[in-house]
Amino acid sequence: MKNERTNHAELLNWVKAMAELCTPDRIVWCDGSESEKKRLEQEAVGTGELVELNQEKMPGCFYHRTAVNDVARTEHLTYICTSKQEDAGPTNNWMAPEEAYEKARQLFKGAMKGRTMYVIPFSMGPIGSVFSKIGVELTDSIYVVLNMRIMTRMGTAVLEALGSKGEFTKCLHSKADLDIYRRLILHFPEDNTIWSVGSGYGGNVLLGKKCLALRIASYLGMKEGWMAEHMLILGIEKPNGEIQYVAGAFPSACGKTNLAMLVPPEGLKHKGYRIWTVGDDIAWMRIGKDGRLWAINPENGFFGVLPGTGPATNPLAMETIKENTIFTNVALCPDGTVWWEGKDDNPPAEAIDWKGDKWQPGMKDKDGKPVLAAHPNSRFTAPISQCPSFNPKIHESTEGVPISAIIFGGRRAGLVPLVYESFNWRHGVFVGSQIASERTAAQFGKQGEVRLDPMAMLPFCGYNMGDYFKHWLEMGKRMKSQPKVFRVNWFRRDQNGKFLWPGFGDNLRVLEWILDRSNGKVDAVETPIGYIPKPNSLDLTGLNLNPETLKELFDIDPGEWMPTFLAEEEFLAQFGSKLPQELREDLEDREKRFQAVLKNKH
Ligand code: GTP
Ligand code: SPV
Ligand code: MN
């Protein structure tokens, strides 16, 4: 196969072989240019794959609806295909590589007939950084090309960086017939390969994101001595110009984008903080020459949740999505704009909902439940450069940023206090392993189903999670100074189901304490789970939080905690001999600390 763009023989042979399998009518190599973007947009509008939105009100914006059964990641169809099942571990679906390739080959066979195969060279991370990894995605979806163009560094410059021998992740995607019964998301870490067929939903098809930047990258990180995590990164700048960085892992739809785009609350405005949004979903972290942990955001855009995003909750996201944004699975208004629940209090009098049906406010389905205009997992795709708190110097830095603190979070109506600090790195790994979250569509006032999601990586760890815990422990041992590790919970509720903590911008009050602790500036109170702030340590200026609420936010009730231990022990027991001894001991130590509290009470 001759090609004027690259002389990378392995790449050319692979593209040729995949084209023989999928039999597209045409192959187009994407260069990432503006003219290519315009051409693809117009073509997609022509076929109905995209709808052009009101260009006066929303310049450069487009609208897309996925198939009704293709609106979220399908974890039950997602596999880690390693030669040994043990290497995928008990929390991943596993298939033997030969069987997986064979099954998928049947689905890919002829799937691109009548379509174009696009070749997308992309880089996760700044081109040329030690952190960065190159991938090439083959796809028959223009929607995927246009999304990858926003989410990654994409085009000719990447092929140049790849040269004639560079390593890359082979990513093959076809929508095929978008049939959920003929859908597979397969990862072959040993071959640095991803095959995804039968879906058109972001997390399943933007293969640079969860598939490469988390599943494949976490495997590479374990082999090469670095970490790929489901984490936001934000910088907190003090008036003296000093910036400290925090990385945070929260399960899907639990507040990473919102925390990354935090706006300081009125009561703290006089302190003159400035927040920099480094990343909202993925962090790649390495130990620097100075022995500290350094991180980059390998992405170039946001694929963020829309419902609940409005001027009151996330004004910076609203600024970010004013132009050049792709809106997926929201409602389409007659004037060519879009609407979703939580955008504002002015739903359109009529619209087309995410399923493509006529919609009016107040509509009920046959069971009397409100019909949603937008799917709860509807999303925006927007360039990170459009975020008002974006900092190009940080974003393009090939060294990344030093991480002062790591925070773990989740949605918990009870149990977990607003914030606590682990005793040390090793205990922080144990605390991360306890992360659990309610199902994100939990009903108001009613506690949702809780699932354990260690480090928010349960659906994204590309290898045995027992080895993953070990890797975390070993990384800590290799660091000269380790970030302090905290757990937070913005979602604690009172008996009436009302959030106890205002959240959003006010979360800066908690981050302030986290940095003070990391800088050794404040004392704390020791509890059986870790350190919590001393009374008056949190700056609550302007909040009017009543003392009872504050007490409730920090309540650590053994009667609530101890019954949760069994589920955690059972979860960790799955890993058998792969479970690091340290975590076993930490389970026992925690139990003992709680027993001591009970003894003192009686
Ligand atoms: P993924 O993109 O799925 O990985 O999710 P994410 O972790 O980035 O979640 P995101 O920030 O988009 O938040 C999801 C939902 O949580 C939105 O509806 C937010 O409005 C809500 N949310 C975020 N932060 C807070 C908070 O501090 N308090 C409360 N009550 N809700 C929040
Ligand atoms: C998540 O589900 O955690 C996301 C969205 O960030 S997706 O990219 O679809 O996985
Ligand atoms: Mn995510």
JSON list of C-alpha atoms in Angstrom, two decimals, residues 28-184:
[
{"chain": "A", "resi": 28, "resn": "VAL", "atom": "CA", "xyz": [-9.72, 8.74, 3.73]},
{"chain": "A", "resi": 29, "resn": "TRP", "atom": "CA", "xyz": [-6.68, 9.75, 5.78]},
{"chain": "A", "resi": 30, "resn": "CYS", "atom": "CA", "xyz": [-7.62, 12.62, 8.11]},
{"chain": "A", "resi": 31, "resn": "ASP", "atom": "CA", "xyz": [-5.22, 15.56, 8.19]},
{"chain": "A", "resi": 32, "resn": "GLY", "atom": "CA", "xyz": [-6.96, 17.51, 10.96]},
{"chain": "A", "resi": 33, "resn": "SER", "atom": "CA", "xyz": [-7.36, 20.63, 8.80]},
{"chain": "A", "resi": 34, "resn": "GLU", "atom": "CA", "xyz": [-10.14, 23.20, 9.05]},
{"chain": "A", "resi": 35, "resn": "SER", "atom": "CA", "xyz": [-11.23, 22.47, 5.47]},
{"chain": "A", "resi": 36, "resn": "GLU", "atom": "CA", "xyz": [-11.51, 18.76, 6.23]},
{"chain": "A", "resi": 37, "resn": "LYS", "atom": "CA", "xyz": [-13.69, 19.59, 9.24]},
{"chain": "A", "resi": 38, "resn": "LYS", "atom": "CA", "xyz": [-16.04, 21.76, 7.15]},
{"chain": "A", "resi": 39, "resn": "ARG", "atom": "CA", "xyz": [-16.28, 19.09, 4.45]},
{"chain": "A", "resi": 40, "resn": "LEU", "atom": "CA", "xyz": [-17.12, 16.34, 6.95]},
{"chain": "A", "resi": 41, "resn": "GLU", "atom": "CA", "xyz": [-19.69, 18.50, 8.76]},
{"chain": "A", "resi": 42, "resn": "GLN", "atom": "CA", "xyz": [-21.49, 19.24, 5.52]},
{"chain": "A", "resi": 43, "resn": "GLU", "atom": "CA", "xyz": [-21.42, 15.60, 4.49]},
{"chain": "A", "resi": 44, "resn": "ALA", "atom": "CA", "xyz": [-22.83, 14.49, 7.86]},
{"chain": "A", "resi": 45, "resn": "VAL", "atom": "CA", "xyz": [-25.55, 17.13, 7.68]},
{"chain": "A", "resi": 46, "resn": "GLY", "atom": "CA", "xyz": [-26.42, 15.79, 4.22]},
{"chain": "A", "resi": 47, "resn": "THR", "atom": "CA", "xyz": [-26.98, 12.26, 5.55]},
{"chain": "A", "resi": 48, "resn": "GLY", "atom": "CA", "xyz": [-28.71, 13.41, 8.75]},
{"chain": "A", "resi": 49, "resn": "GLU", "atom": "CA", "xyz": [-25.90, 12.09, 10.98]},
{"chain": "A", "resi": 50, "resn": "LEU", "atom": "CA", "xyz": [-25.56, 15.68, 12.24]},
{"chain": "A", "resi": 51, "resn": "VAL", "atom": "CA", "xyz": [-28.04, 18.55, 12.43]},
{"chain": "A", "resi": 52, "resn": "GLU", "atom": "CA", "xyz": [-26.61, 22.03, 12.00]},
{"chain": "A", "resi": 53, "resn": "LEU", "atom": "CA", "xyz": [-27.71, 24.16, 14.96]},
{"chain": "A", "resi": 54, "resn": "ASN", "atom": "CA", "xyz": [-28.65, 27.86, 14.83]},
{"chain": "A", "resi": 55, "resn": "GLN", "atom": "CA", "xyz": [-25.35, 29.32, 13.58]},
{"chain": "A", "resi": 56, "resn": "GLU", "atom": "CA", "xyz": [-26.15, 32.82, 14.77]},
{"chain": "A", "resi": 57, "resn": "LYS", "atom": "CA", "xyz": [-26.81, 31.76, 18.35]},
{"chain": "A", "resi": 58, "resn": "MET", "atom": "CA", "xyz": [-24.46, 28.78, 18.44]},
{"chain": "A", "resi": 59, "resn": "PRO", "atom": "CA", "xyz": [-21.70, 29.22, 15.86]},
{"chain": "A", "resi": 60, "resn": "GLY", "atom": "CA", "xyz": [-19.99, 26.02, 14.79]},
{"chain": "A", "resi": 61, "resn": "CYS", "atom": "CA", "xyz": [-22.38, 23.85, 16.83]},
{"chain": "A", "resi": 62, "resn": "PHE", "atom": "CA", "xyz": [-23.97, 20.58, 15.72]},
{"chain": "A", "resi": 63, "resn": "TYR", "atom": "CA", "xyz": [-26.48, 18.12, 17.08]},
{"chain": "A", "resi": 64, "resn": "HIS", "atom": "CA", "xyz": [-26.47, 14.34, 17.06]},
{"chain": "A", "resi": 65, "resn": "ARG", "atom": "CA", "xyz": [-28.80, 11.61, 18.29]},
{"chain": "A", "resi": 66, "resn": "THR", "atom": "CA", "xyz": [-27.54, 8.09, 18.92]},
{"chain": "A", "resi": 67, "resn": "ALA", "atom": "CA", "xyz": [-29.69, 4.98, 18.61]},
{"chain": "A", "resi": 68, "resn": "VAL", "atom": "CA", "xyz": [-32.09, 4.66, 21.56]},
{"chain": "A", "resi": 69, "resn": "ASN", "atom": "CA", "xyz": [-30.32, 1.59, 22.97]},
{"chain": "A", "resi": 70, "resn": "ASP", "atom": "CA", "xyz": [-26.87, 3.13, 22.47]},
{"chain": "A", "resi": 71, "resn": "VAL", "atom": "CA", "xyz": [-26.72, 5.99, 24.98]},
{"chain": "A", "resi": 72, "resn": "ALA", "atom": "CA", "xyz": [-24.07, 4.89, 27.49]},
{"chain": "A", "resi": 73, "resn": "ARG", "atom": "CA", "xyz": [-21.08, 2.63, 27.87]},
{"chain": "A", "resi": 74, "resn": "THR", "atom": "CA", "xyz": [-22.10, -1.02, 27.75]},
{"chain": "A", "resi": 75, "resn": "GLU", "atom": "CA", "xyz": [-19.92, -2.56, 30.42]},
{"chain": "A", "resi": 76, "resn": "HIS", "atom": "CA", "xyz": [-21.35, -6.06, 29.94]},
{"chain": "A", "resi": 77, "resn": "LEU", "atom": "CA", "xyz": [-20.11, -6.04, 26.32]},
{"chain": "A", "resi": 78, "resn": "THR", "atom": "CA", "xyz": [-16.66, -4.68, 27.22]},
{"chain": "A", "resi": 79, "resn": "TYR", "atom": "CA", "xyz": [-13.82, -7.22, 27.45]},
{"chain": "A", "resi": 80, "resn": "ILE", "atom": "CA", "xyz": [-10.18, -7.43, 28.38]},
{"chain": "A", "resi": 81, "resn": "CYS", "atom": "CA", "xyz": [-8.64, -10.06, 26.11]},
{"chain": "A", "resi": 82, "resn": "THR", "atom": "CA", "xyz": [-5.39, -11.31, 27.62]},
{"chain": "A", "resi": 83, "resn": "SER", "atom": "CA", "xyz": [-3.88, -14.76, 27.04]},
{"chain": "A", "resi": 84, "resn": "LYS", "atom": "CA", "xyz": [-4.38, -15.59, 30.71]},
{"chain": "A", "resi": 85, "resn": "GLN", "atom": "CA", "xyz": [-7.75, -14.88, 32.36]},
{"chain": "A", "resi": 86, "resn": "GLU", "atom": "CA", "xyz": [-5.96, -14.12, 35.60]},
{"chain": "A", "resi": 87, "resn": "ASP", "atom": "CA", "xyz": [-4.38, -11.06, 33.98]},
{"chain": "A", "resi": 88, "resn": "ALA", "atom": "CA", "xyz": [-7.81, -9.51, 33.38]},
{"chain": "A", "resi": 89, "resn": "GLY", "atom": "CA", "xyz": [-8.86, -10.32, 36.94]},
{"chain": "A", "resi": 90, "resn": "PRO", "atom": "CA", "xyz": [-12.22, -11.02, 38.56]},
{"chain": "A", "resi": 91, "resn": "THR", "atom": "CA", "xyz": [-13.74, -7.58, 37.93]},
{"chain": "A", "resi": 92, "resn": "ASN", "atom": "CA", "xyz": [-13.30, -7.52, 34.13]},
{"chain": "A", "resi": 93, "resn": "ASN", "atom": "CA", "xyz": [-15.11, -9.51, 31.46]},
{"chain": "A", "resi": 94, "resn": "TRP", "atom": "CA", "xyz": [-12.52, -11.72, 29.81]},
{"chain": "A", "resi": 95, "resn": "MET", "atom": "CA", "xyz": [-12.28, -13.48, 26.48]},
{"chain": "A", "resi": 96, "resn": "ALA", "atom": "CA", "xyz": [-9.29, -15.33, 25.02]},
{"chain": "A", "resi": 97, "resn": "PRO", "atom": "CA", "xyz": [-7.70, -13.20, 22.27]},
{"chain": "A", "resi": 98, "resn": "GLU", "atom": "CA", "xyz": [-8.19, -15.72, 19.42]},
{"chain": "A", "resi": 99, "resn": "GLU", "atom": "CA", "xyz": [-11.84, -16.21, 20.32]},
{"chain": "A", "resi": 100, "resn": "ALA", "atom": "CA", "xyz": [-12.41, -12.47, 20.64]},
{"chain": "A", "resi": 101, "resn": "TYR", "atom": "CA", "xyz": [-10.77, -11.66, 17.31]},
{"chain": "A", "resi": 102, "resn": "GLU", "atom": "CA", "xyz": [-12.75, -14.42, 15.64]},
{"chain": "A", "resi": 103, "resn": "LYS", "atom": "CA", "xyz": [-16.10, -13.30, 17.09]},
{"chain": "A", "resi": 104, "resn": "ALA", "atom": "CA", "xyz": [-15.49, -9.68, 16.19]},
{"chain": "A", "resi": 105, "resn": "ARG", "atom": "CA", "xyz": [-14.18, -10.53, 12.73]},
{"chain": "A", "resi": 106, "resn": "GLN", "atom": "CA", "xyz": [-17.63, -11.92, 11.93]},
{"chain": "A", "resi": 107, "resn": "LEU", "atom": "CA", "xyz": [-19.15, -8.58, 12.93]},
{"chain": "A", "resi": 108, "resn": "PHE", "atom": "CA", "xyz": [-16.58, -6.42, 11.11]},
{"chain": "A", "resi": 109, "resn": "LYS", "atom": "CA", "xyz": [-16.74, -8.49, 7.93]},
{"chain": "A", "resi": 110, "resn": "GLY", "atom": "CA", "xyz": [-18.09, -6.21, 5.18]},
{"chain": "A", "resi": 111, "resn": "ALA", "atom": "CA", "xyz": [-19.44, -3.80, 7.83]},
{"chain": "A", "resi": 112, "resn": "MET", "atom": "CA", "xyz": [-18.13, -0.71, 5.98]},
{"chain": "A", "resi": 113, "resn": "LYS", "atom": "CA", "xyz": [-19.56, -1.62, 2.57]},
{"chain": "A", "resi": 114, "resn": "GLY", "atom": "CA", "xyz": [-20.94, 1.53, 0.94]},
{"chain": "A", "resi": 115, "resn": "ARG", "atom": "CA", "xyz": [-19.16, 3.64, 3.56]},
{"chain": "A", "resi": 116, "resn": "THR", "atom": "CA", "xyz": [-15.87, 5.48, 3.93]},
{"chain": "A", "resi": 117, "resn": "MET", "atom": "CA", "xyz": [-13.16, 4.28, 6.28]},
{"chain": "A", "resi": 118, "resn": "TYR", "atom": "CA", "xyz": [-11.52, 7.26, 7.97]},
{"chain": "A", "resi": 119, "resn": "VAL", "atom": "CA", "xyz": [-7.97, 6.91, 9.27]},
{"chain": "A", "resi": 120, "resn": "ILE", "atom": "CA", "xyz": [-7.50, 9.13, 12.34]},
{"chain": "A", "resi": 121, "resn": "PRO", "atom": "CA", "xyz": [-3.93, 9.51, 13.65]},
{"chain": "A", "resi": 122, "resn": "PHE", "atom": "CA", "xyz": [-4.16, 10.97, 17.15]},
{"chain": "A", "resi": 123, "resn": "SER", "atom": "CA", "xyz": [-1.96, 11.75, 20.13]},
{"chain": "A", "resi": 124, "resn": "MET", "atom": "CA", "xyz": [-3.03, 11.46, 23.75]},
{"chain": "A", "resi": 125, "resn": "GLY", "atom": "CA", "xyz": [-0.93, 14.13, 25.43]},
{"chain": "A", "resi": 126, "resn": "PRO", "atom": "CA", "xyz": [1.16, 16.87, 23.83]},
{"chain": "A", "resi": 127, "resn": "ILE", "atom": "CA", "xyz": [3.04, 15.56, 20.80]},
{"chain": "A", "resi": 128, "resn": "GLY", "atom": "CA", "xyz": [6.60, 14.86, 21.84]},
{"chain": "A", "resi": 129, "resn": "SER", "atom": "CA", "xyz": [6.02, 14.57, 25.61]},
{"chain": "A", "resi": 130, "resn": "VAL", "atom": "CA", "xyz": [7.37, 11.50, 27.48]},
{"chain": "A", "resi": 131, "resn": "PHE", "atom": "CA", "xyz": [3.82, 11.10, 28.79]},
{"chain": "A", "resi": 132, "resn": "SER", "atom": "CA", "xyz": [2.19, 10.90, 25.36]},
{"chain": "A", "resi": 133, "resn": "LYS", "atom": "CA", "xyz": [0.96, 7.92, 23.39]},
{"chain": "A", "resi": 134, "resn": "ILE", "atom": "CA", "xyz": [-0.07, 7.76, 19.76]},
{"chain": "A", "resi": 135, "resn": "GLY", "atom": "CA", "xyz": [-3.07, 5.89, 18.42]},
{"chain": "A", "resi": 136, "resn": "VAL", "atom": "CA", "xyz": [-4.65, 5.45, 15.02]},
{"chain": "A", "resi": 137, "resn": "GLU", "atom": "CA", "xyz": [-8.40, 4.92, 14.88]},
{"chain": "A", "resi": 138, "resn": "LEU", "atom": "CA", "xyz": [-10.13, 3.51, 11.82]},
{"chain": "A", "resi": 139, "resn": "THR", "atom": "CA", "xyz": [-13.85, 4.30, 11.77]},
{"chain": "A", "resi": 140, "resn": "ASP", "atom": "CA", "xyz": [-16.84, 4.49, 9.46]},
{"chain": "A", "resi": 141, "resn": "SER", "atom": "CA", "xyz": [-18.47, 7.28, 11.49]},
{"chain": "A", "resi": 142, "resn": "ILE", "atom": "CA", "xyz": [-18.05, 10.98, 10.70]},
{"chain": "A", "resi": 143, "resn": "TYR", "atom": "CA", "xyz": [-19.43, 11.70, 14.18]},
{"chain": "A", "resi": 144, "resn": "VAL", "atom": "CA", "xyz": [-16.44, 9.81, 15.59]},
{"chain": "A", "resi": 145, "resn": "VAL", "atom": "CA", "xyz": [-13.98, 11.72, 13.40]},
{"chain": "A", "resi": 146, "resn": "LEU", "atom": "CA", "xyz": [-15.41, 15.09, 14.44]},
{"chain": "A", "resi": 147, "resn": "ASN", "atom": "CA", "xyz": [-15.46, 14.12, 18.12]},
{"chain": "A", "resi": 148, "resn": "MET", "atom": "CA", "xyz": [-11.91, 12.73, 18.02]},
{"chain": "A", "resi": 149, "resn": "ARG", "atom": "CA", "xyz": [-10.87, 16.00, 16.39]},
{"chain": "A", "resi": 150, "resn": "ILE", "atom": "CA", "xyz": [-12.07, 17.81, 19.52]},
{"chain": "A", "resi": 151, "resn": "MET", "atom": "CA", "xyz": [-11.01, 15.26, 22.12]},
{"chain": "A", "resi": 152, "resn": "THR", "atom": "CA", "xyz": [-7.46, 14.58, 20.89]},
{"chain": "A", "resi": 153, "resn": "ARG", "atom": "CA", "xyz": [-4.58, 16.17, 19.02]},
{"chain": "A", "resi": 154, "resn": "MET", "atom": "CA", "xyz": [-5.29, 14.76, 15.61]},
{"chain": "A", "resi": 155, "resn": "GLY", "atom": "CA", "xyz": [-3.96, 14.80, 12.05]},
{"chain": "A", "resi": 156, "resn": "THR", "atom": "CA", "xyz": [-0.80, 15.13, 10.01]},
{"chain": "A", "resi": 157, "resn": "ALA", "atom": "CA", "xyz": [1.45, 16.32, 12.84]},
{"chain": "A", "resi": 158, "resn": "VAL", "atom": "CA", "xyz": [0.79, 13.01, 14.61]},
{"chain": "A", "resi": 159, "resn": "LEU", "atom": "CA", "xyz": [1.84, 10.95, 11.58]},
{"chain": "A", "resi": 160, "resn": "GLU", "atom": "CA", "xyz": [5.02, 13.00, 11.40]},
{"chain": "A", "resi": 161, "resn": "ALA", "atom": "CA", "xyz": [5.72, 12.31, 15.07]},
{"chain": "A", "resi": 162, "resn": "LEU", "atom": "CA", "xyz": [5.08, 8.61, 14.48]},
{"chain": "A", "resi": 163, "resn": "GLY", "atom": "CA", "xyz": [7.74, 8.50, 11.74]},
{"chain": "A", "resi": 164, "resn": "SER", "atom": "CA", "xyz": [8.34, 5.19, 9.99]},
{"chain": "A", "resi": 165, "resn": "LYS", "atom": "CA", "xyz": [8.69, 2.96, 13.05]},
{"chain": "A", "resi": 166, "resn": "GLY", "atom": "CA", "xyz": [6.89, 4.62, 15.97]},
{"chain": "A", "resi": 167, "resn": "GLU", "atom": "CA", "xyz": [4.64, 2.62, 18.29]},
{"chain": "A", "resi": 168, "resn": "PHE", "atom": "CA", "xyz": [0.91, 3.19, 18.17]},
{"chain": "A", "resi": 169, "resn": "THR", "atom": "CA", "xyz": [-2.32, 1.69, 19.49]},
{"chain": "A", "resi": 170, "resn": "LYS", "atom": "CA", "xyz": [-4.34, 0.05, 16.72]},
{"chain": "A", "resi": 171, "resn": "CYS", "atom": "CA", "xyz": [-7.95, 1.15, 17.15]},
{"chain": "A", "resi": 172, "resn": "LEU", "atom": "CA", "xyz": [-10.64, -0.28, 14.89]},
{"chain": "A", "resi": 173, "resn": "HIS", "atom": "CA", "xyz": [-14.23, 0.92, 15.07]},
{"chain": "A", "resi": 174, "resn": "SER", "atom": "CA", "xyz": [-17.33, 0.27, 12.98]},
{"chain": "A", "resi": 175, "resn": "LYS", "atom": "CA", "xyz": [-20.89, 1.26, 13.76]},
{"chain": "A", "resi": 176, "resn": "ALA", "atom": "CA", "xyz": [-21.85, -1.84, 11.73]},
{"chain": "A", "resi": 177, "resn": "ASP", "atom": "CA", "xyz": [-25.63, -2.02, 12.24]},
{"chain": "A", "resi": 178, "resn": "LEU", "atom": "CA", "xyz": [-25.67, -0.44, 15.74]},
{"chain": "A", "resi": 179, "resn": "ASP", "atom": "CA", "xyz": [-27.23, -3.62, 17.07]},
{"chain": "A", "resi": 180, "resn": "ILE", "atom": "CA", "xyz": [-26.75, -4.12, 20.80]},
{"chain": "A", "resi": 181, "resn": "TYR", "atom": "CA", "xyz": [-26.79, -7.90, 20.22]},
{"chain": "A", "resi": 182, "resn": "ARG", "atom": "CA", "xyz": [-23.93, -7.53, 17.76]},
{"chain": "A", "resi": 183, "resn": "ARG", "atom": "CA", "xyz": [-21.85, -5.12, 19.83]},
{"chain": "A", "resi": 184, "resn": "LEU", "atom": "CA", "xyz": [-18.41, -5.79, 21.34]}
]
